[in-house]
Coordinates of C-alpha atoms and ligand atoms in Angstrom, one line a residue:
M1 CA 67.8 -37.4 -72.1
D2 CA 63.9 -37.5 -72.0
I3 CA 62.6 -40.7 -73.0
T4 CA 58.8 -39.7 -74.0
L5 CA 59.2 -39.3 -77.5
N6 CA 58.0 -35.7 -79.5
E7 CA 55.5 -35.7 -82.4
T8 CA 58.0 -36.1 -84.9
Q9 CA 59.3 -38.7 -83.0
S10 CA 55.9 -40.3 -82.8
L11 CA 54.6 -39.7 -86.6
V12 CA 57.9 -41.4 -87.9
Q13 CA 57.1 -43.9 -85.4
E14 CA 53.2 -45.2 -86.7
T15 CA 53.9 -43.9 -90.1
A16 CA 56.4 -47.0 -90.0
R17 CA 54.9 -49.4 -87.8
K18 CA 51.5 -48.4 -90.0
F19 CA 53.6 -49.6 -93.5
A20 CA 54.9 -52.7 -92.0
G21 CA 52.2 -53.5 -91.0
A22 CA 50.0 -53.0 -94.3
D23 CA 52.9 -53.6 -96.9
L24 CA 55.2 -55.2 -94.9
R25 CA 54.9 -58.1 -92.7
P26 CA 51.9 -59.8 -94.9
Q27 CA 54.5 -59.8 -98.1
A28 CA 57.7 -61.0 -95.6
A29 CA 57.5 -65.0 -96.2
S30 CA 56.8 -64.7 -99.7
R31 CA 59.4 -62.5 -100.4
D32 CA 61.9 -64.7 -98.5
E33 CA 60.7 -67.7 -100.5
S34 CA 61.5 -66.2 -104.0
A35 CA 64.0 -63.9 -102.7
E36 CA 62.8 -60.9 -104.2
F37 CA 64.2 -57.4 -104.0
P38 CA 61.6 -55.2 -102.4
L39 CA 61.4 -52.9 -105.1
E40 CA 57.9 -51.5 -104.8
S41 CA 57.7 -50.8 -101.2
L42 CA 61.0 -49.0 -101.1
A43 CA 59.5 -46.7 -103.6
K44 CA 56.7 -46.5 -101.3
M45 CA 58.9 -45.9 -98.6
A46 CA 60.7 -43.0 -99.8
G47 CA 57.5 -41.4 -101.0
L48 CA 56.9 -41.8 -96.6
G49 CA 60.7 -40.2 -95.8
L50 CA 61.3 -43.5 -94.4
M51 CA 65.4 -43.8 -96.8
G52 CA 66.3 -40.4 -95.0
V53 CA 64.7 -40.2 -91.6
N54 CA 68.3 -38.2 -90.4
I55 CA 68.7 -36.1 -93.9
G56 CA 67.8 -32.8 -94.3
G57 CA 64.6 -31.3 -95.8
E58 CA 67.2 -29.3 -99.0
Y59 CA 67.8 -33.4 -99.8
G60 CA 64.7 -34.6 -99.7
G61 CA 64.5 -36.1 -96.1
A62 CA 62.6 -35.6 -93.4
E63 CA 64.9 -34.3 -91.0
A64 CA 63.7 -35.9 -88.0
G65 CA 66.8 -36.9 -86.3
V66 CA 68.8 -40.2 -85.4
V67 CA 65.9 -41.3 -82.5
A68 CA 63.3 -41.1 -84.5
Y69 CA 65.6 -43.2 -87.1
S70 CA 66.1 -45.6 -84.8
L71 CA 61.7 -46.0 -83.8
A72 CA 61.3 -46.1 -87.7
V73 CA 63.7 -49.3 -87.7
I74 CA 62.7 -51.2 -85.1
E75 CA 59.1 -50.7 -87.2
I76 CA 60.3 -51.8 -90.2
A77 CA 62.1 -54.9 -89.5
Q78 CA 59.0 -56.2 -87.1
G79 CA 57.8 -56.3 -91.2
D80 CA 60.5 -57.5 -92.8
P81 CA 63.6 -57.4 -91.7
A82 CA 65.0 -58.0 -95.2
V83 CA 63.9 -54.5 -96.1
A84 CA 64.7 -53.1 -92.5
V85 CA 68.5 -53.4 -93.5
T86 CA 68.2 -52.1 -97.5
M87 CA 66.4 -49.0 -95.6
A88 CA 69.2 -48.9 -93.1
V89 CA 72.2 -48.8 -95.4
N90 CA 70.5 -46.5 -97.7
N91 CA 70.4 -43.9 -94.9
M92 CA 74.2 -44.7 -93.8
V93 CA 74.9 -43.3 -97.0
S94 CA 73.1 -40.5 -97.6
E95 CA 74.1 -39.2 -94.3
V96 CA 78.0 -40.5 -95.4
I97 CA 77.3 -37.6 -97.9
Q98 CA 75.9 -35.4 -96.3
Q99 CA 78.3 -34.9 -94.0
F100 CA 81.8 -34.9 -96.1
G101 CA 80.2 -34.9 -99.2
T102 CA 80.5 -31.5 -101.4
S103 CA 77.6 -29.4 -102.2
A104 CA 77.8 -30.8 -105.6
Q105 CA 77.7 -34.5 -105.2
R106 CA 75.5 -33.6 -102.1
E107 CA 72.8 -32.5 -104.6
R108 CA 73.2 -34.9 -107.5
Y109 CA 73.3 -38.4 -104.9
I110 CA 71.3 -37.5 -102.1
P111 CA 67.8 -36.5 -103.7
R112 CA 67.8 -39.4 -105.7
L113 CA 68.5 -41.8 -102.4
T114 CA 65.7 -40.3 -100.4
G115 CA 63.2 -39.8 -103.4
G116 CA 63.2 -43.5 -104.5
E117 CA 65.0 -42.4 -108.0
Y118 CA 68.1 -44.9 -106.7
S119 CA 66.5 -48.0 -105.3
S120 CA 69.6 -47.5 -102.5
G121 CA 72.6 -46.9 -102.1
S122 CA 75.5 -49.2 -101.0
F123 CA 78.3 -49.2 -98.8
C124 CA 81.8 -51.5 -100.1
L125 CA 83.8 -51.6 -97.8
S126 CA 84.2 -55.0 -97.1
E127 CA 86.5 -57.7 -98.9
P128 CA 87.1 -61.4 -99.4
G129 CA 90.4 -61.2 -97.6
S130 CA 89.2 -57.7 -95.7
G131 CA 86.6 -58.4 -93.0
S132 CA 86.7 -57.2 -89.8
D133 CA 90.4 -55.8 -90.1
A134 CA 89.0 -52.9 -92.6
A135 CA 92.1 -51.6 -93.0
S136 CA 93.9 -54.1 -94.3
M137 CA 91.8 -53.7 -98.5
R138 CA 93.8 -54.5 -100.9
T139 CA 91.3 -52.4 -103.8
R140 CA 93.2 -49.7 -105.0
A141 CA 92.8 -46.0 -106.6
E142 CA 95.6 -44.9 -108.8
K143 CA 95.9 -41.5 -109.6
T144 CA 95.7 -40.6 -113.4
S145 CA 96.3 -37.4 -114.9
D146 CA 92.1 -36.1 -115.1
G147 CA 91.5 -38.0 -112.2
W148 CA 91.5 -41.8 -110.4
S149 CA 92.3 -45.6 -111.4
L150 CA 90.0 -47.8 -109.1
S151 CA 90.9 -51.4 -109.2
G152 CA 90.0 -54.5 -106.9
A153 CA 86.8 -56.6 -105.4
K154 CA 84.7 -55.6 -102.7
A155 CA 82.6 -58.6 -100.9
W156 CA 79.2 -58.4 -99.1
V157 CA 77.5 -55.6 -100.3
T158 CA 74.0 -54.9 -99.3
S159 CA 71.7 -54.1 -102.0
G160 CA 75.0 -53.6 -104.8
A161 CA 72.9 -54.9 -107.6
Y162 CA 70.5 -52.2 -107.3
A163 CA 71.9 -49.8 -106.1
G164 CA 72.3 -45.9 -107.4
V165 CA 75.7 -45.6 -106.1
L166 CA 78.3 -47.2 -104.4
L167 CA 80.3 -46.0 -101.9
V168 CA 83.5 -47.6 -102.5
W169 CA 86.7 -47.2 -99.9
A170 CA 90.6 -47.7 -101.5
K171 CA 94.2 -47.9 -101.0
T172 CA 96.0 -44.3 -102.3
R173 CA 99.0 -43.0 -102.3
N174 CA 100.1 -39.6 -100.4
T175 CA 102.5 -37.7 -101.7
A176 CA 105.4 -39.0 -99.7
G177 CA 104.5 -42.6 -101.5
L178 CA 102.7 -43.4 -98.5
D179 CA 99.6 -46.4 -98.4
E180 CA 96.3 -44.0 -97.2
I181 CA 92.6 -45.0 -97.7
S182 CA 90.1 -42.9 -98.9
L183 CA 86.4 -43.0 -100.0
F184 CA 84.7 -42.9 -103.7
C185 CA 81.1 -42.4 -105.0
V186 CA 81.3 -45.2 -108.0
D187 CA 78.2 -45.1 -110.9
P188 CA 77.6 -48.9 -111.1
K189 CA 77.2 -49.1 -114.4
A190 CA 80.6 -47.5 -115.0
D191 CA 82.6 -49.4 -117.9
G192 CA 84.9 -51.8 -115.6
V193 CA 82.6 -51.9 -112.5
A194 CA 81.1 -56.0 -112.8
I195 CA 78.3 -57.4 -110.1
G196 CA 78.4 -60.7 -109.0
K197 CA 75.7 -63.0 -107.9
P198 CA 73.6 -62.1 -105.3
E199 CA 74.9 -64.8 -102.1
K200 CA 72.8 -67.1 -100.9
K201 CA 72.3 -66.3 -97.2
M202 CA 70.5 -68.2 -94.5
G203 CA 68.0 -65.4 -93.8
Q204 CA 67.3 -62.2 -95.5
H205 CA 66.6 -63.3 -98.4
A206 CA 64.9 -60.4 -99.9
S207 CA 67.9 -58.6 -99.4
N208 CA 70.5 -58.2 -102.0
T209 CA 73.8 -59.1 -101.1
V210 CA 76.7 -59.3 -103.9
S211 CA 80.8 -59.1 -104.4
I212 CA 82.1 -56.4 -106.7
A213 CA 84.5 -56.4 -108.8
F214 CA 86.5 -53.1 -110.2
D215 CA 88.9 -53.1 -113.2
K216 CA 90.3 -49.9 -114.1
V217 CA 87.3 -47.9 -113.5
E218 CA 87.9 -44.4 -114.3
L219 CA 86.8 -41.8 -112.2
S220 CA 86.9 -38.3 -112.5
D221 CA 88.8 -36.0 -109.6
D222 CA 85.2 -34.8 -108.2
A223 CA 84.0 -38.5 -107.3
L224 CA 86.5 -38.4 -104.8
L225 CA 84.3 -37.9 -101.1
G226 CA 85.9 -35.9 -98.4
E227 CA 89.8 -35.7 -98.4
P228 CA 92.5 -38.0 -99.7
G229 CA 93.6 -40.0 -96.7
Q230 CA 90.1 -39.5 -94.5
G231 CA 88.2 -42.5 -95.9
F232 CA 89.1 -44.7 -92.9
K233 CA 87.5 -42.1 -90.2
I234 CA 84.8 -41.2 -92.1
A235 CA 83.7 -46.0 -92.7
M236 CA 84.3 -45.8 -88.3
M237 CA 81.9 -42.6 -88.2
A238 CA 79.7 -44.1 -90.9
L239 CA 79.9 -47.3 -89.2
D240 CA 79.3 -46.0 -85.6
G241 CA 75.6 -44.7 -86.9
G242 CA 75.2 -47.8 -88.7
R243 CA 75.0 -50.0 -85.5
I244 CA 72.4 -47.9 -84.4
G245 CA 70.8 -49.5 -87.3
I246 CA 71.5 -52.5 -86.5
A247 CA 70.9 -52.8 -82.9
S248 CA 67.2 -51.0 -83.9
Q249 CA 66.9 -54.1 -86.5
A250 CA 68.0 -56.4 -84.2
I251 CA 65.3 -55.1 -81.7
G252 CA 62.8 -55.1 -84.3
I253 CA 63.1 -58.8 -85.2
G254 CA 63.1 -59.5 -81.5
L255 CA 60.3 -57.9 -80.4
E256 CA 57.9 -59.3 -83.8
A257 CA 59.7 -63.2 -82.6
F258 CA 58.1 -61.8 -79.0
N259 CA 54.7 -60.8 -80.2
Q260 CA 54.3 -64.2 -82.0
A261 CA 55.4 -66.4 -78.7
R262 CA 52.6 -64.6 -77.2
A263 CA 50.5 -65.1 -79.0
Y264 CA 50.7 -68.2 -79.6
A265 CA 51.1 -69.3 -75.7
V266 CA 47.6 -67.6 -74.7
E267 CA 45.9 -69.9 -77.8
R268 CA 47.7 -73.2 -77.4
R269 CA 46.5 -75.2 -75.2
Q270 CA 47.7 -78.4 -73.0
F271 CA 47.0 -80.3 -69.3
G272 CA 43.9 -78.5 -69.8
K273 CA 45.2 -74.9 -69.5
R274 CA 46.7 -72.3 -71.8
I275 CA 50.6 -72.7 -72.1
A276 CA 51.2 -69.3 -71.1
D277 CA 50.0 -70.4 -67.3
F278 CA 52.5 -72.4 -67.2
Q279 CA 56.1 -70.4 -65.4
A280 CA 58.2 -72.3 -67.7
I281 CA 56.6 -70.4 -70.7
Q282 CA 55.9 -66.8 -68.4
F283 CA 59.4 -66.4 -67.2
K284 CA 60.7 -66.9 -71.0
L285 CA 58.2 -64.1 -72.4
A286 CA 59.6 -62.1 -69.0
D287 CA 63.2 -62.3 -69.5
I288 CA 62.5 -61.6 -73.6
A289 CA 60.7 -58.5 -73.1
T290 CA 63.1 -57.5 -70.5
E291 CA 66.2 -58.2 -72.4
L292 CA 64.4 -56.3 -75.6
E293 CA 63.5 -53.6 -73.6
A294 CA 67.0 -53.1 -72.2
A295 CA 67.7 -53.2 -75.6
R296 CA 65.6 -50.4 -76.1
L297 CA 67.1 -48.3 -74.0
L298 CA 70.5 -48.5 -75.1
T299 CA 70.0 -47.7 -78.3
M300 CA 67.9 -45.0 -77.5
R301 CA 70.4 -43.7 -75.4
A302 CA 73.2 -43.9 -78.2
A303 CA 70.6 -42.4 -81.4
W304 CA 70.3 -39.4 -78.9
L305 CA 73.6 -38.9 -78.4
K306 CA 74.4 -38.9 -82.0
E307 CA 71.4 -36.7 -82.7
Q308 CA 73.2 -34.3 -79.5
A309 CA 76.5 -34.2 -81.7
S310 CA 78.4 -33.7 -78.2
R311 CA 80.7 -35.8 -78.1
P312 CA 81.4 -39.0 -79.6
F313 CA 78.9 -42.2 -79.1
S314 CA 80.8 -45.2 -80.7
R315 CA 81.0 -47.2 -77.2
E316 CA 76.9 -46.2 -77.0
A317 CA 76.5 -48.0 -80.5
S318 CA 78.5 -50.5 -80.3
M319 CA 77.0 -51.4 -76.8
A320 CA 73.8 -50.7 -78.2
K321 CA 74.4 -53.3 -81.3
L322 CA 76.0 -55.6 -79.3
Y323 CA 73.3 -56.0 -76.5
A324 CA 70.6 -56.0 -79.3
S325 CA 71.8 -58.5 -81.4
E326 CA 72.6 -60.8 -78.8
A327 CA 69.3 -60.3 -77.2
A328 CA 67.4 -60.4 -80.4
C329 CA 69.0 -64.4 -81.2
R330 CA 68.5 -65.1 -77.8
A331 CA 64.8 -63.8 -78.1
C332 CA 64.1 -65.3 -81.5
D333 CA 65.2 -68.8 -80.1
Q334 CA 63.1 -68.6 -77.2
A335 CA 60.2 -67.8 -79.4
I336 CA 61.0 -71.0 -81.4
Q337 CA 61.1 -72.9 -78.1
I338 CA 57.4 -71.6 -77.1
L339 CA 56.2 -73.0 -80.0
G340 CA 58.1 -76.5 -80.1
G341 CA 57.4 -77.8 -83.5
Y342 CA 55.7 -75.5 -85.1
G343 CA 58.3 -73.3 -84.0
Y344 CA 60.4 -74.8 -86.1
T345 CA 58.7 -75.0 -89.8
R346 CA 58.0 -72.7 -91.9
E347 CA 54.1 -72.3 -91.3
Y348 CA 55.0 -70.2 -88.6
P349 CA 57.1 -66.7 -88.6
V350 CA 59.5 -67.8 -85.9
E351 CA 61.8 -69.7 -88.3
K352 CA 62.2 -67.3 -90.5
L353 CA 63.0 -64.8 -87.9
F354 CA 65.5 -66.9 -86.7
R355 CA 67.4 -67.1 -89.7
D356 CA 67.1 -63.5 -90.5
V357 CA 68.3 -62.5 -86.7
R358 CA 71.3 -64.1 -86.7
V359 CA 73.6 -61.6 -89.1
T360 CA 72.9 -59.1 -87.2
R361 CA 75.9 -59.7 -84.6
I362 CA 78.1 -60.5 -87.8
Y363 CA 77.5 -57.8 -90.0
E364 CA 78.2 -53.7 -89.4
G365 CA 81.6 -55.2 -87.1
T366 CA 80.9 -58.9 -85.3
N367 CA 79.7 -58.3 -82.0
E368 CA 84.1 -58.9 -81.2
I369 CA 84.5 -56.5 -82.9
Q370 CA 81.9 -54.4 -81.1
R371 CA 83.8 -55.3 -77.9
I372 CA 87.3 -54.3 -78.9
V373 CA 85.9 -51.0 -80.3
I374 CA 84.0 -51.3 -75.9
A375 CA 86.6 -52.3 -74.3
R376 CA 89.5 -49.9 -76.3
D377 CA 87.2 -46.8 -75.0
L378 CA 86.7 -47.6 -71.7
I379 CA 90.4 -48.1 -72.1
R380 CA 91.1 -45.0 -73.0
Q381 CA 89.0 -43.0 -70.6
S382 CA 90.5 -44.6 -67.3
Ligands
CAA401 N1 85.7 -42.4 -85.0 C1 86.4 -41.8 -85.8 N2 87.8 -42.1 -85.7 C2 88.1 -43.0 -85.5 C3 86.8 -44.4 -85.1 C4 86.1 -43.7 -84.7 N3 84.5 -44.4 -84.5 N4 87.4 -45.3 -84.8 C5 88.9 -45.5 -85.2 N5 89.1 -44.1 -85.8 C6 90.4 -43.5 -85.9 C7 91.2 -43.6 -85.4 O1 91.3 -42.4 -84.4 C8 92.7 -43.8 -86.2 O2 92.8 -42.6 -86.5 P1 94.7 -42.2 -86.2 O3 95.2 -42.6 -86.8 O4 94.5 -40.2 -86.5 O5 95.2 -42.5 -84.7 C9 92.1 -44.6 -87.1 O6 91.1 -44.5 -87.6 C10 92.7 -46.3 -86.9 O7 91.8 -46.6 -85.8 P2 92.2 -47.6 -85.4 O8 93.6 -48.0 -85.0 O9 91.3 -48.4 -84.4 O10 92.4 -49.3 -86.2 P3 91.9 -50.7 -86.4 O11 92.5 -50.8 -88.3 O12 92.5 -50.7 -85.1 O13 90.5 -51.0 -86.3 C11 88.6 -51.7 -85.7 C12 89.4 -50.5 -85.6 C13 87.3 -51.3 -85.1 C14 88.6 -53.3 -85.7 C15 88.1 -51.9 -87.6 O14 88.8 -52.4 -88.5 C16 86.4 -51.9 -87.7 O15 85.3 -51.1 -86.9 N6 86.4 -53.3 -87.8 C17 85.1 -54.0 -88.3 C18 84.6 -53.5 -89.8 C19 83.4 -53.3 -90.0 O16 82.6 -53.0 -89.0 N7 82.7 -53.7 -91.3 C20 81.4 -54.2 -91.3 C21 80.9 -53.8 -92.5 S1 79.5 -53.0 -93.5 C22 78.9 -53.7 -93.4 O17 78.5 -55.2 -92.8 C23 77.3 -53.0 -93.8 C24 76.2 -54.2 -94.4 O18 76.1 -54.2 -95.1 C25 74.9 -54.5 -93.8

């Protein structure tokens, strides 16, 4: 793996960095207070190619690859983590349609997702009673004479109230009468779709998270994405890629906390000198920077492997997500410690970062699930 960035990767990184600095960071605290969904910023990001970084140019994507995508999420997360997760889910939804959709589905949905006509797409896998055990879902699509009838309930749907298309996983029955899992593209405005109230979360207030109920929603045959029964594998493959996105988001949040803590440490004076001159603070800064760099390398490796498309990268993606989210949580915690009492107030951004980062150890598979994915792969290889 070559760890120097090519021209495209550097350009995407720089574009995202400038946008995060000029457009996102200055508004992040007020967006957090108002919990306002960042419609305008997302439209601008679509214009910059950030809503489909690893999507083909024919569908309006930047066609810049997975490493560039990860670099972009790291930068956007430094500006506003809530915007980064919205971006990451949109990219993931677009990639699922690109990889498994028919040409009609690709042409219908992807340019709208990458070009900003849709503010976002949504990934509807989890349910009130089915989280880590994704295969235990109860949402069901019954075959009808001219399509499907979808009923059930999904939970924790990122961007669900603003999505242009919902990817919905549901149980279906195969010709032998056995249950399997299939995937459908659902119009959020269809009759029978009810979008719930936004969840009141600890952090990432400007990202929208809702439950969605489906009551006998009529779907045509061409709503099926991929083959019948292929849904679970598609979900797992999508989450392998999604976990690179969450690892990247966590790194961005950790880096932002580090930068805030370092800036404070060189300004703040106690006992007649800068607190950055005390070894207690220096060791904290050194540990945060080292762990985030290790997380970055793990994440770049997973992104690079995905880009090669030569072998599965589940283990590496799970390692990246596990390590990056835990390192970023430690970074935010230590950043608050460096800022002392000020870090515990909303006057300084580390309080928000601490709230924003916590969920990276939970969503797109809890870190306990990441350990299961890693361990199963290690045992398989033995
Ligand atoms: N790629 C391809 N296929 C895969 C796969 C992968 N990464 N992982 C599993 N599969 C296949 C298996 O090979 C197996 O296929 P066969 O039946 O042909 O053998 C099938 O899928 C079932 O696999 P498992 O037996 O491993 O399934 P399991 O029920 O034991 O579950 C799990 C495995 C890893 C625990 C899985 O349920 C899981 O990932 N759970 C976490 C769910 C999750 O991450 N949810 C996040 C929600 S989305 C979200 O948070 C987004 C957001 O909005 C931010």
